[in-house]
PDB file of C-alpha atoms in Angstrom:
ATOM      1  CA  MET A1246      13.629  -0.637   4.872  1.00 65.00           C
ATOM      2  CA  GLY A1247      16.732  -1.158   6.990  1.00 73.00           C
ATOM      3  CA  GLY A1248      18.201   2.040   5.544  1.00 84.00           C
ATOM      4  CA  SER A1249      15.140   3.991   6.682  1.00 89.00           C
ATOM      5  CA  ALA A1250      15.573   2.586  10.189  1.00 91.00           C
ATOM      6  CA  VAL A1251      19.240   3.654  10.213  1.00 93.00           C
ATOM      7  CA  VAL A1252      18.289   7.221   9.174  1.00 93.00           C
ATOM      8  CA  LEU A1253      15.536   7.220  11.828  1.00 93.00           C
ATOM      9  CA  PHE A1254      18.157   6.144  14.394  1.00 93.00           C
ATOM     10  CA  LEU A1255      20.443   9.045  13.424  1.00 94.00           C
ATOM     11  CA  VAL A1256      17.769  11.794  13.499  1.00 94.00           C
ATOM     12  CA  PRO A1257      17.596  12.640  17.258  1.00 94.00           C
ATOM     13  CA  LYS A1258      21.382  12.863  17.752  1.00 93.00           C
ATOM     14  CA  TYR A1259      22.927  13.763  14.395  1.00 92.00           C
ATOM     15  CA  VAL A1260      20.496  14.735  11.618  1.00 93.00           C
ATOM     16  CA  ALA A1261      18.223  17.033  13.669  1.00 94.00           C
ATOM     17  CA  PRO A1262      19.617  16.993  17.220  1.00 93.00           C
ATOM     18  CA  VAL A1263      17.351  17.416  20.233  1.00 94.00           C
ATOM     19  CA  CYS A1264      18.224  19.837  23.051  1.00 92.00           C
ATOM     20  CA  GLY A1265      21.458  19.328  24.959  1.00 91.00           C
ATOM     21  CA  PRO A1266      21.686  18.962  28.739  1.00 92.00           C
ATOM     22  CA  LYS A1267      20.661  21.825  31.020  1.00 90.00           C
ATOM     23  CA  GLU A1268      23.287  23.656  33.104  1.00 91.00           C
ATOM     24  CA  ASP A1269      22.786  21.247  36.023  1.00 94.00           C
ATOM     25  CA  GLY A1270      23.430  18.291  33.683  1.00 90.00           C
ATOM     26  CA  SER A1271      19.836  17.076  33.658  1.00 91.00           C
ATOM     27  CA  HIS A1272      17.935  16.595  30.417  1.00 92.00           C
ATOM     28  CA  MET A1273      14.642  17.862  29.059  1.00 92.00           C
ATOM     29  CA  ALA A1274      11.685  15.815  27.810  1.00 91.00           C
ATOM     30  CA  CYS A1275      12.854  15.790  24.187  1.00 93.00           C
ATOM     31  CA  TYR A1276      16.121  14.058  25.163  1.00 95.00           C
ATOM     32  CA  PHE A1277      14.261  11.038  26.528  1.00 94.00           C
ATOM     33  CA  SER A1278      11.851  11.028  23.575  1.00 95.00           C
ATOM     34  CA  GLY A1279      14.863  11.119  21.238  1.00 96.00           C
ATOM     35  CA  ASN A1280      16.439   8.149  23.020  1.00 95.00           C
ATOM     36  CA  ALA A1281      13.144   6.242  22.796  1.00 95.00           C
ATOM     37  CA  VAL A1282      12.945   6.956  19.049  1.00 96.00           C
ATOM     38  CA  MET A1283      16.519   5.649  18.649  1.00 96.00           C
ATOM     39  CA  LYS A1284      15.624   2.444  20.536  1.00 96.00           C
ATOM     40  CA  LEU A1285      12.531   1.984  18.364  1.00 96.00           C
ATOM     41  CA  ALA A1286      14.643   2.535  15.224  1.00 96.00           C
ATOM     42  CA  ALA A1287      17.117  -0.129  16.390  1.00 96.00           C
ATOM     43  CA  ALA A1288      14.236  -2.560  17.004  1.00 96.00           C
ATOM     44  CA  ILE A1289      12.760  -1.795  13.554  1.00 96.00           C
ATOM     45  CA  PHE A1290      16.183  -2.407  11.987  1.00 96.00           C
ATOM     46  CA  ILE A1291      16.556  -5.789  13.732  1.00 96.00           C
ATOM     47  CA  ILE A1292      13.019  -6.858  12.778  1.00 96.00           C
ATOM     48  CA  THR A1293      13.457  -5.865   9.125  1.00 94.00           C
ATOM     49  CA  LEU A1294      16.811  -7.681   9.056  1.00 94.00           C
ATOM     50  CA  LEU A1295      15.128 -10.838  10.386  1.00 94.00           C
ATOM     51  CA  MET A1296      12.354 -10.420   7.813  1.00 93.00           C
ATOM     52  CA  ILE A1297      14.970 -10.290   5.047  1.00 91.00           C
ATOM     53  CA  LEU A1298      17.000 -13.231   6.395  1.00 94.00           C
ATOM     54  CA  LEU A1299      13.885 -15.361   6.963  1.00 93.00           C
ATOM     55  CA  SER A1300      11.918 -14.057   3.965  1.00 87.00           C
ATOM     56  CA  LYS A1301      10.860 -17.580   2.961  1.00 90.00           C
ATOM     57  CA  ILE A1302       8.849 -17.971   6.184  1.00 91.00           C
ATOM     58  CA  LYS A1303       5.475 -16.279   5.699  1.00 91.00           C
ATOM     59  CA  ILE A1304       4.613 -15.964   9.418  1.00 93.00           C
ATOM     60  CA  VAL A1305       7.912 -14.127  10.104  1.00 93.00           C
ATOM     61  CA  LYS A1306       7.052 -11.611   7.377  1.00 92.00           C
ATOM     62  CA  ILE A1307       3.532 -11.116   8.769  1.00 93.00           C
ATOM     63  CA  ILE A1308       4.536 -10.770  12.448  1.00 95.00           C
ATOM     64  CA  GLY A1309       7.543  -8.636  11.499  1.00 95.00           C
ATOM     65  CA  ALA A1310       5.409  -6.271   9.426  1.00 95.00           C
ATOM     66  CA  ILE A1311       2.792  -5.917  12.174  1.00 95.00           C
ATOM     67  CA  ALA A1312       5.480  -5.334  14.842  1.00 96.00           C
ATOM     68  CA  THR A1313       7.175  -2.718  12.656  1.00 96.00           C
ATOM     69  CA  ILE A1314       3.861  -0.910  12.040  1.00 95.00           C
ATOM     70  CA  VAL A1315       3.258  -0.798  15.826  1.00 96.00           C
ATOM     71  CA  LEU A1316       6.801   0.466  16.525  1.00 96.00           C
ATOM     72  CA  SER A1317       6.456   3.087  13.785  1.00 95.00           C
ATOM     73  CA  ALA A1318       3.241   4.301  15.427  1.00 95.00           C
ATOM     74  CA  TYR A1319       5.129   4.670  18.730  1.00 95.00           C
ATOM     75  CA  VAL A1320       7.693   6.914  16.980  1.00 95.00           C
ATOM     76  CA  TYR A1321       4.753   9.316  16.554  1.00 93.00           C
ATOM     77  CA  LEU A1322       3.046   8.669  19.897  1.00 95.00           C
ATOM     78  CA  ILE A1323       6.105   9.073  22.171  1.00 94.00           C
ATOM     79  CA  PRO A1324       7.146  12.678  21.357  1.00 93.00           C
ATOM     80  CA  HIS A1325       3.493  13.728  21.223  1.00 90.00           C
ATOM     81  CA  GLY A1326       3.031  12.451  24.798  1.00 88.00           C
ATOM     82  CA  MET A1327       0.379   9.969  23.677  1.00 90.00           C
ATOM     83  CA  SER A1328       2.210   6.695  24.291  1.00 87.00           C
ATOM     84  CA  GLY A1329       1.061   6.160  27.875  1.00 88.00           C
ATOM     85  CA  LEU A1330       4.688   5.265  28.660  1.00 88.00           C
ATOM     86  CA  GLU A1331       7.041   7.050  31.038  1.00 88.00           C
ATOM     87  CA  ASN A1332      10.669   8.065  30.492  1.00 86.00           C
ATOM     88  CA  GLU A1333      13.611   7.224  32.759  1.00 85.00           C
ATOM     89  CA  MET A1334      12.623  10.110  35.055  1.00 82.00           C
ATOM     90  CA  GLY A1335       9.159   8.642  35.639  1.00 87.00           C
ATOM     91  CA  LYS A1336       7.474  11.405  33.642  1.00 87.00           C
ATOM     92  CA  PRO A1337       5.402  11.009  30.458  1.00 86.00           C
ATOM     93  CA  PHE A1338       7.366  11.301  27.217  1.00 90.00           C
ATOM     94  CA  GLY A1339       7.059  14.550  25.258  1.00 90.00           C
ATOM     95  CA  VAL A1340       8.995  17.487  23.873  1.00 92.00           C
ATOM     96  CA  CYS A1341      10.024  20.924  25.138  1.00 91.00           C
ATOM     97  CA  LYS A1342       7.280  23.484  25.681  1.00 90.00           C
ATOM     98  CA  MET A1343       9.073  26.491  24.115  1.00 90.00           C
ATOM     99  CA  ASP A1344       9.141  26.794  20.305  1.00 92.00           C
ATOM    100  CA  THR A1345      12.703  28.184  20.395  1.00 94.00           C
ATOM    101  CA  MET A1346      14.193  24.910  21.722  1.00 93.00           C
ATOM    102  CA  HIS A1347      16.444  22.796  19.461  1.00 93.00           C
ATOM    103  CA  CYS A1348      13.935  19.954  19.183  1.00 93.00           C
ATOM    104  CA  HIS A1349      11.447  22.410  17.610  1.00 94.00           C
ATOM    105  CA  VAL A1350      13.939  24.464  15.581  1.00 94.00           C
ATOM    106  CA  HIS A1351      15.488  21.303  14.075  1.00 94.00           C
ATOM    107  CA  HIS A1352      12.024  19.704  13.538  1.00 94.00           C
ATOM    108  CA  THR A1353      13.465  16.541  15.079  1.00 94.00           C
ATOM    109  CA  PHE A1354      10.236  14.712  15.700  1.00 95.00           C
ATOM    110  CA  GLU A1355       8.505  15.900  12.516  1.00 95.00           C
ATOM    111  CA  ILE A1356      11.390  14.328  10.557  1.00 95.00           C
ATOM    112  CA  ALA A1357      11.317  11.160  12.696  1.00 95.00           C
ATOM    113  CA  THR A1358       7.544  10.856  12.317  1.00 94.00           C
ATOM    114  CA  GLY A1359       7.807  11.310   8.537  1.00 94.00           C
ATOM    115  CA  ILE A1360      10.363   8.514   8.277  1.00 95.00           C
ATOM    116  CA  ALA A1361       8.251   6.301  10.561  1.00 95.00           C
ATOM    117  CA  VAL A1362       5.162   6.889   8.391  1.00 94.00           C
ATOM    118  CA  VAL A1363       7.138   5.805   5.313  1.00 95.00           C
ATOM    119  CA  ILE A1364       8.374   2.675   7.131  1.00 95.00           C
ATOM    120  CA  GLY A1365       4.832   1.921   8.335  1.00 94.00           C
ATOM    121  CA  LEU A1366       3.373   2.319   4.830  1.00 95.00           C
ATOM    122  CA  LEU A1367       6.075   0.083   3.345  1.00 93.00           C
ATOM    123  CA  MET A1368       5.142  -2.546   5.920  1.00 94.00           C
ATOM    124  CA  VAL A1369       1.431  -2.251   5.069  1.00 94.00           C
ATOM    125  CA  PHE A1370       2.328  -2.902   1.409  1.00 93.00           C
ATOM    126  CA  SER A1371       4.573  -5.779   2.509  1.00 90.00           C
ATOM    127  CA  LEU A1372       1.662  -7.294   4.455  1.00 92.00           C
ATOM    128  CA  ILE A1373      -0.693  -6.935   1.493  1.00 93.00           C
ATOM    129  CA  SER A1374       1.798  -8.522  -0.912  1.00 90.00           C
ATOM    130  CA  THR A1375       2.489 -11.343   1.568  1.00 87.00           C
ATOM    131  CA  PHE A1376      -1.230 -12.142   1.775  1.00 87.00           C
ATOM    132  CA  LEU A1377      -1.794 -11.852  -1.979  1.00 88.00           C
ATOM    133  CA  LYS A1378       1.229 -13.983  -2.929  1.00 81.00           C
ATOM    134  CA  LYS A1379       0.338 -17.533  -3.855  1.00 69.00           C
ATOM    135  CA  GLU A1380       2.053 -20.289  -1.881  1.00 61.00           C
ATOM    136  CA  ASP A1381       4.840 -22.021  -3.809  1.00 52.00           C
TER     137      ASP A1381
END
C-alpha cells in the first residue's frame, strides 16, 4: 500500500511529468493538479503507515481505510476538474486543453488515477476484512 502511494507521489514529476513552466514562469492547470496529486499521495502514505503501525486498533484501520478511499477518489476528481476545489491561483483544478501538452502525451493523470483506483480497491478489501475478522 505504502509503495503504491510512493509511486503515485512520483508520477506527476518523474514517472510521467506534467507540463513545465510557461515562458513567463507561470504554470498551467496540470502543474497545480500534479502538486495536489503529490500532496494526496503523501497523505495516503502517512495514513497507510499509521494503519500498519497501529494495526491492532480496529477503529484506526476503519477510519484510515475510509480516509484513503476518499483521498484516492480526489486523485481522480482533481485533474478532471470535478473536485470543487481551487488551486493556488484561485482557479478550479484541471489539465491542459490541448492534447499535445506533456500532461496528455505522458498520460500523467491516467496513470495516477489507475494507481489511485488500485489503492482504493485495496482499502475496500481492507475494510471488508476488518469487519469480517472476529475480535480476539
